[in-house]
Amino acid sequence: MKTLLAIETSCDETAVAVLRDRNLLASEVASQIEQHQQFGGVVPELASRNHLLHLPRLLEQSLAKAQITIQDVDAFAATSGPGLASSLLVGSSAAKGLAIGANKPFLAINHLEGHLLSPFFGSEKIKPNISLIVSGGHTLLVKAQSVGDYKILGRTLDDAAGEAFDKIAKLLGLGYPGGPEIEKRAASGDASRFDLPRSMLGSGDLNFSFSGLKTAVRYLLPVILKRPDNACPAETEQSRDVMKNNRNVSLPIRNDQLLADLCASFQQAVIDVLREKSLEAVRRTGLKRLTLSGGVSCNRALRENLGDACGRNGIELIIAEPWLCTDNAAMIAFAAMQRLNLGDISDLAEEIDPNLALA
Ligand code: KG4
Ligand code: ZN
């Protein structure tokens, strides 16, 4: 039986998890969303300071929840990239310090490998799959043959899918992070109301681009604002909800239904591209197993849409559980456990790398 403690501090979530073989004993996450919300995005300086502030408490809480002491831990792991340099340093230095103090191995883990393996969390075996990773920083299609055997099939050429959600939400005066805000509005919207571009669908490769979609929404917005049906009273249920959560924002679209329709149309455009490129990756490789992970995979419409498409095409779909989609340390612990089982431990001199590649 092996007990592993992992730390994740690559962006704006401070997280600690304890994993004993395949059993999760503790998983603590301190979100900094509120602190960054007023700036409409993550402020690196603020993020690293908050990691320093939260980490000692989360470490204590995790050990208490797992009902172990630091001496019971067989290995320490931390995310070493990609991410914000000053944030990565906090978690990595802490894990290294603990490993040195306890004279136990240290594992430097790639954040993207954490996401990639998260659909298999708790499973004994990682099966060969085509992995779609959709987060705030990345949109990747990967052929994953086994732990460590990864081949990048496609990636975004500009914005990541989550980044597109965040930027459009900001444009519409909705809160940060944008994904859940847009999903909430899209639920009551008509996705066929606005015809938005599905970029790169005919590109002949497996790469993505979301900046054209963002520009299309930017140009469409003034047109929507001038519509007579947007001239409803400023204070709607929708706008009250937004204003309550974000005092500094104004909501340009005043008509709830127009806003919902635009959110639904945008969300569907992103989903269509993610789905078609994933199906194409499956066709090209002949590997009939697709996995989905990363913050955007929380999106219910994406999960359902991919589920239907895979069902129709005889593809096995494995999606990370919602609590594992956004950043957490349980997925880092799971990836580290796979590495530890392969005897793949890291040198303490291994540096963090903000641009660490998956393959
Ligand atoms: O994986 P993650 O927590 O952090 C990174 O590694 O980047 O992903 C965060 C991203 C944000 O861009 C956020 O807007 C998006 O995931 N996201 C969503 C949803 N929940 C989070 N996007 C669409 N729909 C959601 N429900
Ligand atoms: Zn992530």
Short mmCIF file of C-alpha atoms and ligand atoms in Angstrom, two decimals:
data_model
loop_
_atom_site.label_atom_id
_atom_site.label_comp_id
_atom_site.label_asym_id
_atom_site.label_seq_id
_atom_site.Cartn_x
_atom_site.Cartn_y
_atom_site.Cartn_z
CA MET A 1 0.00 0.00 0.00
CA LYS A 2 1.39 3.40 -0.99
CA THR A 3 0.29 6.77 0.34
CA LEU A 4 0.95 9.83 -1.75
CA LEU A 5 0.42 13.51 -1.02
CA ALA A 6 0.03 15.88 -3.97
CA ILE A 7 -0.05 19.66 -4.26
CA GLU A 8 -1.57 21.65 -7.14
CA THR A 9 -0.88 25.39 -7.46
CA SER A 10 -0.56 25.99 -11.20
CA CYS A 11 -3.15 28.76 -11.46
CA ASP A 12 -5.77 30.15 -9.08
CA GLU A 13 -6.72 27.03 -7.13
CA THR A 14 -4.65 25.91 -4.16
CA ALA A 15 -5.20 22.18 -3.70
CA VAL A 16 -3.86 19.27 -1.67
CA ALA A 17 -4.86 15.61 -1.92
CA VAL A 18 -3.89 12.36 -0.24
CA LEU A 19 -4.24 9.14 -2.20
CA ARG A 20 -3.69 5.65 -0.81
CA ASP A 21 -3.30 3.33 -3.79
CA ARG A 22 -6.59 4.01 -5.59
CA ASN A 23 -8.47 5.37 -2.58
CA LEU A 24 -8.77 9.09 -2.15
CA LEU A 25 -8.32 9.89 1.55
CA ALA A 26 -8.52 13.67 1.23
CA SER A 27 -8.93 16.33 -1.44
CA GLU A 28 -8.96 19.96 -0.36
CA VAL A 29 -9.35 22.87 -2.75
CA ALA A 30 -9.22 26.57 -1.87
CA SER A 31 -10.56 28.59 -4.75
CA GLN A 32 -9.40 32.17 -5.25
CA ILE A 33 -12.15 33.02 -7.71
CA GLU A 34 -13.57 35.77 -5.52
CA GLN A 35 -10.24 37.57 -5.24
CA HIS A 36 -9.66 37.52 -9.00
CA GLN A 37 -13.26 38.17 -10.02
CA GLN A 38 -13.01 41.92 -9.52
CA PHE A 39 -10.15 42.01 -12.05
CA GLY A 40 -12.02 39.88 -14.59
CA GLY A 41 -9.24 37.26 -14.68
CA VAL A 42 -6.33 35.76 -12.78
CA VAL A 43 -3.72 38.18 -11.39
CA PRO A 44 -0.47 36.15 -11.05
CA GLU A 45 0.95 38.14 -8.10
CA LEU A 46 -2.27 37.74 -6.15
CA ALA A 47 -2.45 34.04 -7.00
CA SER A 48 1.01 33.18 -5.65
CA ARG A 49 0.46 35.21 -2.48
CA ASN A 50 -2.81 33.37 -1.88
CA HIS A 51 -1.16 29.98 -2.45
CA LEU A 52 1.36 30.84 0.28
CA LEU A 53 -1.48 31.85 2.54
CA HIS A 54 -3.73 28.81 1.96
CA LEU A 55 -1.25 25.98 1.57
CA PRO A 56 -0.23 25.38 5.22
CA ARG A 57 -3.89 25.17 6.29
CA LEU A 58 -4.81 22.85 3.40
CA LEU A 59 -1.88 20.56 4.21
CA GLU A 60 -3.01 20.31 7.83
CA GLN A 61 -6.64 19.73 6.82
CA SER A 62 -5.70 17.04 4.32
CA LEU A 63 -3.59 15.09 6.80
CA ALA A 64 -6.36 15.38 9.40
CA LYS A 65 -9.04 14.20 6.93
CA ALA A 66 -6.85 11.33 5.78
CA GLN A 67 -6.13 10.52 9.44
CA ILE A 68 -2.42 10.22 8.81
CA THR A 69 0.73 12.06 9.79
CA ILE A 70 3.42 13.28 7.44
CA GLN A 71 5.49 10.20 8.37
CA ASP A 72 2.83 7.97 6.79
CA VAL A 73 3.33 9.56 3.36
CA ASP A 74 5.47 7.47 0.97
CA ALA A 75 5.92 10.11 -1.73
CA PHE A 76 5.23 13.80 -2.36
CA ALA A 77 4.12 15.23 -5.69
CA ALA A 78 3.45 18.67 -7.11
CA THR A 79 2.42 20.19 -10.41
CA SER A 80 5.59 21.45 -12.10
CA GLY A 81 3.95 23.01 -15.18
CA PRO A 82 2.43 24.32 -17.30
CA GLY A 83 1.06 27.28 -15.37
CA LEU A 84 2.01 30.54 -13.72
CA ALA A 85 5.69 30.49 -12.69
CA SER A 86 5.27 32.17 -9.31
CA SER A 87 2.29 29.93 -8.46
CA LEU A 88 3.97 26.69 -9.56
CA LEU A 89 6.99 27.58 -7.40
CA VAL A 90 4.91 27.65 -4.22
CA GLY A 91 3.52 24.13 -4.55
CA SER A 92 6.64 22.61 -6.02
CA SER A 93 8.93 24.08 -3.33
CA ALA A 94 6.58 22.92 -0.57
CA ALA A 95 6.43 19.35 -1.93
CA LYS A 96 10.19 19.24 -2.36
CA GLY A 97 10.70 20.52 1.18
CA LEU A 98 8.35 17.88 2.58
CA ALA A 99 10.08 15.16 0.55
CA ILE A 100 13.51 16.22 1.80
CA GLY A 101 12.29 16.50 5.40
CA ALA A 102 10.68 13.06 5.33
CA ASN A 103 13.42 11.54 3.13
CA LYS A 104 10.84 10.29 0.62
CA PRO A 105 10.62 10.50 -3.18
CA PHE A 106 9.41 13.61 -5.00
CA LEU A 107 7.40 13.56 -8.23
CA ALA A 108 7.09 16.53 -10.58
CA ILE A 109 3.79 16.15 -12.44
CA ASN A 110 2.58 17.75 -15.66
CA HIS A 111 -0.75 19.47 -15.01
CA LEU A 112 -2.04 18.32 -18.41
CA GLU A 113 -1.23 14.72 -17.58
CA GLY A 114 -3.31 15.22 -14.44
CA HIS A 115 -6.30 16.29 -16.57
CA LEU A 116 -5.61 13.62 -19.21
CA LEU A 117 -5.67 10.74 -16.73
CA SER A 118 -8.54 12.13 -14.62
CA PRO A 119 -11.29 10.25 -16.54
CA PHE A 120 -9.65 7.04 -15.26
CA PHE A 121 -9.51 8.23 -11.64
CA GLY A 122 -9.94 5.22 -9.35
CA SER A 123 -9.50 2.71 -12.19
CA GLU A 124 -6.87 0.04 -12.12
CA LYS A 125 -5.83 0.43 -15.73
CA ILE A 126 -5.35 3.34 -18.13
CA LYS A 127 -6.77 2.16 -21.46
CA PRO A 128 -5.52 3.51 -24.81
CA ASN A 129 -7.66 6.50 -25.77
CA ILE A 130 -8.06 9.71 -27.70
CA SER A 131 -8.04 12.40 -25.07
CA LEU A 132 -9.76 15.76 -25.47
CA ILE A 133 -8.42 18.17 -22.83
CA VAL A 134 -10.39 21.42 -22.66
CA SER A 135 -9.36 23.88 -19.98
CA GLY A 136 -8.79 27.58 -19.48
CA GLY A 137 -5.27 27.38 -20.86
CA HIS A 138 -5.38 24.43 -23.26
CA THR A 139 -7.39 22.68 -25.94
CA LEU A 140 -5.63 19.49 -26.90
CA LEU A 141 -6.38 16.27 -28.73
CA VAL A 142 -3.94 13.60 -27.62
CA LYS A 143 -3.44 9.99 -28.56
CA ALA A 144 -2.72 8.35 -25.20
CA GLN A 145 -1.48 4.80 -25.57
CA SER A 146 -0.43 4.30 -21.94
CA VAL A 147 0.94 6.37 -19.03
CA GLY A 148 3.64 8.60 -20.51
CA ASP A 149 3.04 7.53 -24.12
CA TYR A 150 1.32 10.60 -25.51
CA LYS A 151 1.16 12.02 -29.01
CA ILE A 152 -0.37 15.44 -29.64
CA LEU A 153 -2.81 15.20 -32.56
CA GLY A 154 -4.17 18.74 -32.44
CA ARG A 155 -4.16 21.90 -30.38
CA THR A 156 -5.63 25.37 -30.44
CA LEU A 157 -3.81 27.89 -32.59
CA ASP A 158 -5.04 30.81 -30.49
CA ASP A 159 -7.52 30.90 -27.57
CA ALA A 160 -8.24 27.81 -25.52
CA ALA A 161 -11.90 26.74 -25.31
CA GLY A 162 -12.20 27.86 -21.67
CA GLU A 163 -10.47 31.13 -22.48
CA ALA A 164 -13.08 31.75 -25.21
CA PHE A 165 -15.86 31.18 -22.65
CA ASP A 166 -14.11 33.57 -20.23
CA LYS A 167 -13.60 36.31 -22.84
CA ILE A 168 -17.15 36.15 -24.18
CA ALA A 169 -18.54 36.22 -20.64
CA LYS A 170 -16.47 39.32 -19.94
CA LEU A 171 -17.71 40.95 -23.14
CA LEU A 172 -21.30 40.24 -22.10
CA GLY A 173 -20.72 41.63 -18.61
CA LEU A 174 -21.03 38.22 -16.96
CA GLY A 175 -18.76 37.06 -14.13
CA TYR A 176 -15.46 35.14 -14.03
CA PRO A 177 -14.92 32.27 -14.73
CA GLY A 178 -17.10 32.61 -17.79
CA GLY A 179 -17.87 28.95 -18.53
CA PRO A 180 -20.42 28.35 -15.76
CA GLU A 181 -21.98 31.82 -16.30
CA ILE A 182 -22.52 31.17 -20.02
CA GLU A 183 -23.75 27.63 -19.41
CA LYS A 184 -26.32 28.93 -16.92
CA ARG A 185 -27.77 31.41 -19.47
CA ALA A 186 -27.49 28.99 -22.40
CA ALA A 187 -29.77 26.50 -20.64
CA SER A 188 -32.84 28.59 -21.49
CA GLY A 189 -31.55 29.79 -24.86
CA ASP A 190 -32.11 28.85 -28.50
CA ALA A 191 -28.76 27.71 -29.94
CA SER A 192 -29.97 28.21 -33.52
CA ARG A 193 -30.91 31.88 -33.03
CA PHE A 194 -27.50 33.30 -34.05
CA ASP A 195 -25.40 31.76 -36.79
CA LEU A 196 -21.83 31.80 -35.47
CA PRO A 197 -18.73 30.36 -37.22
CA ARG A 198 -17.45 26.83 -36.60
CA SER A 199 -13.79 27.67 -37.26
CA MET A 200 -11.32 25.19 -38.76
CA LEU A 201 -13.92 22.48 -39.35
CA GLY A 202 -12.69 22.08 -42.90
CA SER A 203 -9.02 22.67 -42.12
CA GLY A 204 -8.05 19.07 -42.81
CA ASP A 205 -6.12 18.83 -39.55
CA LEU A 206 -7.06 18.36 -35.90
CA ASN A 207 -6.20 21.87 -34.73
CA PHE A 208 -8.65 24.35 -33.25
CA SER A 209 -9.15 28.12 -33.39
CA PHE A 210 -11.61 30.06 -31.28
CA SER A 211 -10.55 33.66 -31.93
CA GLY A 212 -12.77 33.96 -35.04
CA LEU A 213 -15.79 32.93 -33.00
CA LYS A 214 -14.90 35.52 -30.37
CA THR A 215 -14.60 38.22 -33.06
CA ALA A 216 -17.95 37.20 -34.58
CA VAL A 217 -19.66 37.67 -31.19
CA ARG A 218 -17.87 41.00 -30.74
CA TYR A 219 -19.28 42.26 -34.08
CA LEU A 220 -22.72 40.80 -33.45
CA LEU A 221 -23.11 42.44 -30.05
CA PRO A 222 -23.70 46.05 -31.25
CA VAL A 223 -26.27 44.71 -33.73
CA ILE A 224 -28.12 42.92 -30.92
CA LEU A 225 -27.98 46.01 -28.71
CA LYS A 226 -29.79 48.05 -31.35
CA ARG A 227 -32.65 45.57 -31.73
CA PRO A 228 -36.03 46.87 -30.60
CA ASP A 229 -36.57 43.76 -28.50
CA ASN A 230 -33.49 44.67 -26.45
CA ALA A 231 -35.20 47.81 -25.19
CA CYS A 232 -36.79 46.20 -22.18
CA PRO A 233 -36.39 47.62 -18.64
CA ALA A 234 -32.77 47.60 -17.51
CA GLU A 235 -33.41 45.69 -14.33
CA THR A 236 -34.43 42.16 -15.21
CA GLU A 237 -34.10 39.09 -13.06
CA GLN A 238 -30.98 38.22 -15.05
CA SER A 239 -29.30 41.58 -14.59
CA ARG A 240 -30.14 41.70 -10.88
CA ASP A 241 -28.50 38.31 -10.48
CA VAL A 242 -25.34 39.48 -12.25
CA MET A 243 -25.16 42.84 -10.52
CA LYS A 244 -25.50 41.18 -7.13
CA ASN A 245 -22.45 39.00 -7.79
CA ASN A 246 -20.34 41.55 -9.65
CA ARG A 247 -20.91 45.09 -8.50
CA ASN A 248 -18.54 46.59 -11.06
CA VAL A 249 -20.03 45.19 -14.23
CA SER A 250 -22.81 46.39 -16.45
CA LEU A 251 -24.85 44.02 -18.53
CA PRO A 252 -25.03 45.28 -22.12
CA ILE A 253 -27.79 42.93 -23.27
CA ARG A 254 -30.88 43.86 -21.31
CA ASN A 255 -33.23 41.29 -22.74
CA ASP A 256 -32.86 37.99 -20.88
CA GLN A 257 -33.95 35.87 -23.84
CA LEU A 258 -31.55 37.55 -26.27
CA LEU A 259 -28.71 37.02 -23.82
CA ALA A 260 -29.69 33.37 -23.32
CA ASP A 261 -29.92 32.81 -27.09
CA LEU A 262 -26.51 34.38 -27.70
CA CYS A 263 -24.93 32.28 -24.91
CA ALA A 264 -26.55 29.11 -26.29
CA SER A 265 -25.45 29.90 -29.87
CA PHE A 266 -21.88 30.57 -28.75
CA GLN A 267 -21.73 27.45 -26.56
CA GLN A 268 -23.08 25.28 -29.39
CA ALA A 269 -20.48 26.65 -31.83
CA VAL A 270 -17.69 25.63 -29.42
CA ILE A 271 -19.27 22.22 -28.80
CA ASP A 272 -19.74 21.49 -32.52
CA VAL A 273 -16.05 22.06 -33.25
CA LEU A 274 -14.86 20.06 -30.21
CA ARG A 275 -17.18 17.17 -31.15
CA GLU A 276 -16.33 17.04 -34.87
CA LYS A 277 -12.56 17.25 -34.32
CA SER A 278 -12.73 14.54 -31.65
CA LEU A 279 -14.72 12.24 -33.95
CA GLU A 280 -12.22 12.91 -36.72
CA ALA A 281 -9.33 12.00 -34.36
CA VAL A 282 -11.08 8.73 -33.58
CA ARG A 283 -11.63 8.03 -37.29
CA ARG A 284 -8.01 8.78 -38.18
CA THR A 285 -6.48 6.66 -35.43
CA GLY A 286 -9.06 3.87 -35.35
CA LEU A 287 -8.95 4.12 -31.55
CA LYS A 288 -12.61 3.92 -30.56
CA ARG A 289 -12.28 5.29 -27.04
CA LEU A 290 -12.58 9.00 -26.28
CA THR A 291 -11.90 10.66 -22.94
CA LEU A 292 -12.86 14.19 -21.92
CA SER A 293 -11.26 16.29 -19.18
CA GLY A 294 -10.40 19.83 -18.06
CA GLY A 295 -12.55 22.68 -16.72
CA VAL A 296 -14.74 23.03 -19.82
CA SER A 297 -15.76 19.37 -19.53
CA CYS A 298 -17.93 20.45 -16.56
CA ASN A 299 -20.26 21.78 -19.24
CA ARG A 300 -23.36 19.58 -19.31
CA ALA A 301 -24.30 20.39 -22.91
CA LEU A 302 -20.81 19.33 -24.04
CA ARG A 303 -20.98 16.12 -22.02
CA GLU A 304 -24.42 15.24 -23.42
CA ASN A 305 -23.58 16.23 -26.99
CA LEU A 306 -20.38 14.17 -27.02
CA GLY A 307 -22.23 11.33 -25.32
CA ASP A 308 -24.87 11.24 -28.09
CA ALA A 309 -22.30 11.48 -30.88
CA CYS A 310 -20.12 8.72 -29.39
CA GLY A 311 -23.19 6.53 -28.85
CA ARG A 312 -24.18 6.90 -32.51
CA ASN A 313 -20.65 6.09 -33.68
CA GLY A 314 -19.92 3.13 -31.41
CA ILE A 315 -17.23 5.01 -29.49
CA GLU A 316 -16.67 4.44 -25.78
CA LEU A 317 -16.72 7.80 -24.00
CA ILE A 318 -15.16 8.28 -20.57
CA ILE A 319 -15.64 11.70 -19.00
CA ALA A 320 -13.94 12.90 -15.83
CA GLU A 321 -16.41 13.25 -12.98
CA PRO A 322 -17.50 16.89 -12.60
CA TRP A 323 -15.59 17.39 -9.32
CA LEU A 324 -12.39 16.31 -11.12
CA CYS A 325 -12.82 18.59 -14.14
CA THR A 326 -11.67 21.92 -12.75
CA ASP A 327 -8.25 22.17 -11.13
CA ASN A 328 -7.71 19.92 -8.11
CA ALA A 329 -4.90 17.91 -6.50
CA ALA A 330 -6.66 14.53 -6.65
CA MET A 331 -5.91 14.27 -10.37
CA ILE A 332 -2.27 15.23 -9.72
CA ALA A 333 -2.07 12.55 -7.01
CA PHE A 334 -3.60 9.98 -9.38
CA ALA A 335 -1.11 10.82 -12.16
CA ALA A 336 1.74 10.74 -9.62
CA MET A 337 0.61 7.32 -8.37
CA GLN A 338 0.76 5.96 -11.93
CA ARG A 339 4.29 7.34 -12.26
CA LEU A 340 5.35 6.04 -8.85
CA ASN A 341 4.08 2.56 -9.75
CA LEU A 342 6.32 2.70 -12.84
CA GLY A 343 9.27 3.67 -10.60
CA ASP A 344 9.33 7.03 -12.34
CA ILE A 345 10.42 9.46 -9.60
CA SER A 346 11.83 12.97 -10.16
CA ASP A 347 15.10 14.60 -9.31
CA LEU A 348 14.81 17.22 -6.55
CA ALA A 349 16.76 19.57 -8.81
CA GLU A 350 13.97 19.41 -11.41
CA GLU A 351 12.75 22.94 -12.01
CA ILE A 352 9.21 24.13 -12.58
CA ASP A 353 8.44 24.95 -16.23
CA PRO A 354 5.58 27.39 -17.01
CA ASN A 355 5.51 26.05 -20.60
CA LEU A 356 5.99 22.38 -19.81
CA ALA A 357 4.90 20.28 -22.80
CA LEU A 358 2.89 17.10 -22.49
CA ALA A 359 4.69 15.41 -25.36
O1 KG4 B 1 -9.06 23.07 -15.88
P1 KG4 B 1 -9.34 24.40 -15.33
O2 KG4 B 1 -9.94 24.50 -13.95
O3 KG4 B 1 -8.08 25.31 -15.29
C1 KG4 B 1 -7.07 25.26 -16.26
O4 KG4 B 1 -6.25 24.32 -16.23
O5 KG4 B 1 -7.11 26.18 -17.12
O6 KG4 B 1 -10.32 25.14 -16.37
C2 KG4 B 1 -10.85 26.39 -16.12
C3 KG4 B 1 -11.69 26.79 -17.33
C4 KG4 B 1 -12.18 28.23 -17.30
O7 KG4 B 1 -11.87 28.86 -18.53
C5 KG4 B 1 -13.68 28.10 -17.12
O8 KG4 B 1 -14.44 29.13 -17.72
C6 KG4 B 1 -13.96 26.77 -17.78
O9 KG4 B 1 -12.85 25.97 -17.43
N1 KG4 B 1 -15.20 26.16 -17.30
C7 KG4 B 1 -16.28 25.94 -18.08
C8 KG4 B 1 -17.28 25.43 -17.22
N2 KG4 B 1 -16.76 25.33 -15.95
C9 KG4 B 1 -15.49 25.79 -16.02
N3 KG4 B 1 -16.48 26.13 -19.39
C10 KG4 B 1 -17.69 25.83 -19.89
N4 KG4 B 1 -18.71 25.35 -19.12
C11 KG4 B 1 -18.55 25.13 -17.80
N5 KG4 B 1 -19.55 24.66 -17.06
ZN ZN B 2 -6.32 22.70 -15.36
#
